């Protein structure tokens, strides 16, 4: 879920690499986010938000002259929130982080 500024930065990197004559381009960007808050009952209330515009962004990179060759994804945890459960033992956990997308492009010949 790159911001407008981040998408513009990545597209400029794509143009610069193409103009230099690079054979490969590797980009990384956030494609979804996991957030949440502890509830008053001590359970996890996670919220998952994904980017519906990822395909559009990748299409813009291909429009420059690149072809998407490979993708990979990983969850990057940035923390967690815990809270005691009200009516039972244990704790509720809410994880925080994002899914990073790794995209490798090859120059169109």
Coordinates of N, CA and C in Angstrom, one line a residue, residues 2-104:
X2 N 1.6 1.4 -1.1 CA 2.5 2.6 -1.1 C 1.7 3.8 -1.2
X3 N 2.2 4.9 -0.5 CA 1.5 6.2 -0.6 C 1.8 6.7 -2.1
X4 N 1.1 7.8 -2.4 CA 1.3 8.4 -3.7 C 2.7 8.7 -3.9
X5 N 3.4 9.3 -2.9 CA 4.8 9.7 -3.0 C 5.7 8.5 -3.1
X6 N 5.4 7.4 -2.4 CA 6.2 6.2 -2.5 C 6.1 5.5 -3.9
X7 N 4.8 5.5 -4.4 CA 4.6 5.0 -5.7 C 5.4 5.8 -6.8
X8 N 5.3 7.1 -6.7 CA 6.1 8.0 -7.6 C 7.6 7.7 -7.5
X9 N 8.1 7.5 -6.3 CA 9.5 7.3 -6.1 C 9.9 5.9 -6.7
X10 N 9.1 4.9 -6.5 CA 9.4 3.6 -7.1 C 9.3 3.6 -8.7
X11 N 8.3 4.4 -9.2 CA 8.2 4.5 -10.6 C 9.4 5.3 -11.2
X12 N 9.9 6.3 -10.5 CA 11.1 7.0 -10.9 C 12.4 6.1 -10.9
X13 N 12.5 5.2 -9.9 CA 13.5 4.3 -9.8 C 13.5 3.3 -11.0
X14 N 12.2 2.9 -11.4 CA 12.0 2.1 -12.6 C 12.5 2.8 -13.9
X15 N 12.1 4.0 -14.0 CA 12.5 4.8 -15.2 C 14.0 5.0 -15.3
X16 N 14.6 5.3 -14.1 CA 16.1 5.5 -14.1 C 16.8 4.2 -14.5
X17 N 16.4 3.1 -13.9 CA 17.0 1.8 -14.2 C 16.8 1.5 -15.7
X18 N 15.7 1.7 -16.2 CA 15.4 1.5 -17.7 C 16.3 2.3 -18.5
X19 N 16.4 3.6 -18.2 CA 17.2 4.6 -19.0 C 18.7 4.2 -18.9
X20 N 19.2 3.6 -17.8 CA 20.6 3.2 -17.6 C 20.9 2.0 -18.4
X21 N 19.8 1.2 -18.8 CA 20.0 0.0 -19.5 C 20.1 -1.2 -18.7
X22 N 19.7 -1.1 -17.4 CA 19.7 -2.3 -16.5 C 18.9 -3.4 -17.1
X23 N 19.3 -4.7 -16.9 CA 18.6 -5.8 -17.4 C 17.5 -6.3 -16.4
X24 N 17.7 -6.0 -15.1 CA 16.8 -6.4 -14.1 C 16.4 -5.3 -13.2
X25 N 15.2 -5.3 -12.6 CA 14.8 -4.3 -11.7 C 14.1 -5.1 -10.5
X26 N 14.5 -4.7 -9.3 CA 13.9 -5.4 -8.1 C 13.3 -4.3 -7.3
X27 N 12.0 -4.4 -7.0 CA 11.3 -3.4 -6.2 C 10.6 -4.1 -5.0
X28 N 10.5 -3.4 -3.9 CA 9.8 -3.9 -2.7 C 8.9 -2.8 -2.3
X29 N 7.6 -3.2 -1.9 CA 6.6 -2.3 -1.4 C 5.6 -3.0 -0.6
X30 N 5.0 -2.3 0.3 CA 3.9 -2.9 1.2 C 2.7 -3.2 0.4
X31 N 2.1 -4.4 0.5 CA 0.9 -4.7 -0.2 C -0.3 -4.9 0.7
X32 N -0.1 -5.1 2.0 CA -1.2 -5.2 3.0 C -0.7 -4.9 4.4
X33 N -1.6 -4.7 5.3 CA -1.2 -4.3 6.6 C -2.1 -5.0 7.6
X34 N -1.5 -5.5 8.7 CA -2.3 -6.1 9.8 C -2.2 -5.2 11.0
X35 N -3.3 -4.7 11.5 CA -3.3 -3.9 12.7 C -4.4 -4.4 13.6
X36 N -4.5 -3.8 14.8 CA -5.6 -4.1 15.7 C -5.3 -3.6 17.0
X37 N -6.3 -3.8 17.9 CA -6.2 -3.3 19.3 C -6.7 -4.4 20.2
X38 N -6.2 -4.3 21.4 CA -6.7 -5.3 22.4 C -8.1 -4.9 22.8
X39 N -9.0 -5.9 22.9 CA -10.4 -5.5 23.3 C -10.5 -5.5 24.8
X40 N -11.7 -5.1 25.3 CA -11.9 -5.0 26.7 C -12.1 -6.4 27.3
X41 N -12.3 -7.4 26.4 CA -12.4 -8.8 26.9 C -11.1 -9.5 26.8
X42 N -10.1 -8.9 26.4 CA -8.7 -9.5 26.3 C -8.5 -10.3 25.1
X43 N -9.4 -10.2 24.1 CA -9.2 -11.0 22.9 C -8.5 -10.2 21.8
X44 N -8.2 -10.8 20.8 CA -7.5 -10.1 19.7 C -8.5 -9.5 18.7
X45 N -8.4 -8.3 18.4 CA -9.2 -7.7 17.3 C -8.3 -7.2 16.2
X46 N -8.0 -8.1 15.3 CA -7.1 -7.7 14.2 C -7.9 -7.2 13.1
X47 N -7.2 -6.3 12.3 CA -7.8 -5.7 11.1 C -6.8 -5.9 10.0
X48 N -7.2 -6.5 8.9 CA -6.3 -6.8 7.8 C -6.8 -5.9 6.6
X49 N -5.9 -5.0 6.1 CA -6.2 -4.1 5.0 C -5.3 -4.4 3.9
X50 N -5.8 -4.7 2.7 CA -5.0 -5.0 1.5 C -5.1 -3.9 0.5
X51 N -4.2 -3.8 -0.4 CA -4.1 -2.8 -1.5 C -4.7 -3.4 -2.8
X52 N -5.9 -2.9 -3.2 CA -6.5 -3.3 -4.4 C -5.8 -2.7 -5.6
X53 N -4.9 -1.8 -5.4 CA -4.3 -1.1 -6.6 C -2.9 -1.7 -6.9
X54 N -2.5 -2.8 -6.3 CA -1.2 -3.3 -6.5 C -1.0 -3.7 -8.0
X55 N -2.1 -4.3 -8.6 CA -2.0 -4.6 -10.0 C -1.8 -3.4 -10.9
X56 N -2.5 -2.3 -10.6 CA -2.4 -1.1 -11.3 C -0.9 -0.6 -11.3
X57 N -0.4 -0.6 -10.1 CA 1.0 -0.1 -9.9 C 2.0 -1.0 -10.7
X58 N 1.8 -2.3 -10.6 CA 2.7 -3.2 -11.4 C 2.6 -3.0 -12.9
X59 N 1.3 -2.7 -13.3 CA 1.1 -2.4 -14.7 C 1.8 -1.1 -15.2
X60 N 1.9 -0.1 -14.3 CA 2.6 1.1 -14.6 C 4.1 0.9 -14.8
X61 N 4.6 0.0 -13.9 CA 6.1 -0.4 -14.1 C 6.3 -1.1 -15.4
X62 N 5.4 -2.0 -15.8 CA 5.5 -2.7 -17.1 C 5.4 -1.7 -18.2
X63 N 4.6 -0.7 -18.1 CA 4.4 0.3 -19.2 C 5.7 1.0 -19.5
X64 N 6.6 1.1 -18.5 CA 7.9 1.7 -18.7 C 8.8 0.9 -19.6
X65 N 8.5 -0.4 -19.6 CA 9.4 -1.3 -20.5 C 9.9 -2.5 -19.7
X66 N 9.3 -2.8 -18.6 CA 9.7 -4.0 -17.8 C 8.6 -5.0 -17.8
X67 N 9.1 -6.3 -17.7 CA 8.1 -7.4 -17.6 C 8.3 -8.1 -16.3
X68 N 7.2 -8.3 -15.5 CA 7.2 -8.9 -14.2 C 7.6 -10.4 -14.4
X69 N 8.7 -10.8 -13.7 CA 9.3 -12.1 -13.8 C 9.0 -13.0 -12.6
X70 N 9.1 -12.3 -11.4 CA 9.0 -13.1 -10.2 C 8.4 -12.2 -9.1
X71 N 7.6 -12.9 -8.2 CA 7.1 -12.2 -7.0 C 7.3 -13.0 -5.8
X72 N 7.5 -12.3 -4.7 CA 7.6 -13.0 -3.4 C 7.0 -12.1 -2.3
X73 N 6.6 -12.7 -1.2 CA 5.9 -12.0 -0.2 C 6.4 -12.5 1.2
X74 N 6.5 -11.6 2.1 CA 6.8 -11.9 3.5 C 6.1 -11.0 4.5
X75 N 5.7 -11.6 5.6 CA 5.1 -10.8 6.7 C 6.2 -10.2 7.5
X76 N 6.2 -8.9 7.7 CA 7.2 -8.2 8.5 C 6.5 -7.7 9.8
X77 N 6.8 -8.4 10.9 CA 6.1 -8.0 12.1 C 6.8 -6.8 12.7
X78 N 5.9 -5.9 13.2 CA 6.4 -4.6 13.8 C 6.1 -4.6 15.3
X79 N 5.4 -5.6 15.8 CA 5.1 -5.6 17.2 C 3.8 -6.3 17.5
X80 N 3.5 -6.3 18.8 CA 2.3 -7.0 19.2 C 1.8 -6.3 20.5
X81 N 0.5 -6.4 20.7 CA -0.2 -5.9 21.9 C -0.8 -7.0 22.6
X82 N -0.6 -7.1 23.9 CA -1.3 -8.2 24.7 C -2.1 -7.6 25.7
X83 N -3.1 -8.3 26.1 CA -4.0 -7.9 27.2 C -4.5 -9.1 27.9
X84 N -4.7 -9.0 29.2 CA -5.2 -10.1 30.1 C -6.7 -10.4 29.7
X85 N -7.0 -11.7 29.6 CA -8.4 -12.1 29.3 C -9.2 -11.9 30.6
X86 N -10.4 -11.5 30.4 CA -11.3 -11.1 31.6 C -11.8 -12.3 32.3
X87 N -12.3 -13.3 31.6 CA -13.0 -14.5 32.2 C -12.2 -15.8 32.2
X88 N -11.0 -15.7 31.7 CA -10.2 -17.0 31.6 C -8.7 -16.6 31.8
X89 N -8.0 -17.6 31.9 CA -6.5 -17.4 32.1 C -5.9 -17.2 30.7
X90 N -4.8 -16.6 30.7 CA -4.1 -16.3 29.4 C -4.2 -14.9 29.0
X91 N -3.7 -14.6 27.8 CA -3.7 -13.3 27.3 C -4.2 -13.3 25.8
X92 N -4.7 -12.2 25.4 CA -5.1 -12.0 24.0 C -3.9 -11.2 23.3
X93 N -3.6 -11.6 22.1 CA -2.5 -11.0 21.4 C -3.0 -10.5 20.1
X94 N -2.6 -9.2 19.8 CA -2.8 -8.6 18.5 C -1.5 -8.3 17.9
X95 N -1.2 -8.9 16.7 CA 0.0 -8.7 16.0 C -0.1 -7.5 15.1
X96 N 1.0 -6.8 14.9 CA 1.0 -5.7 14.0 C 2.1 -5.9 13.0
X97 N 1.9 -5.4 11.8 CA 3.0 -5.6 10.8 C 2.4 -5.4 9.4
X98 N 3.2 -5.7 8.4 CA 2.7 -5.6 7.0 C 3.3 -6.7 6.2
X99 N 2.6 -6.9 5.0 CA 3.1 -7.9 4.0 C 3.9 -7.1 3.0
X100 N 5.2 -7.4 2.9 CA 6.0 -6.8 1.8 C 6.0 -7.6 0.6
X101 N 5.8 -7.0 -0.5 CA 5.8 -7.7 -1.8 C 7.2 -7.4 -2.5
X102 N 7.8 -8.4 -3.0 CA 9.1 -8.3 -3.7 C 8.8 -8.6 -5.1
X103 N 9.2 -7.7 -6.0 CA 8.8 -7.9 -7.4 C 10.1 -7.7 -8.3
X104 N 10.4 -8.7 -9.1 CA 11.6 -8.7 -9.9 C 11.1 -8.6 -11.4

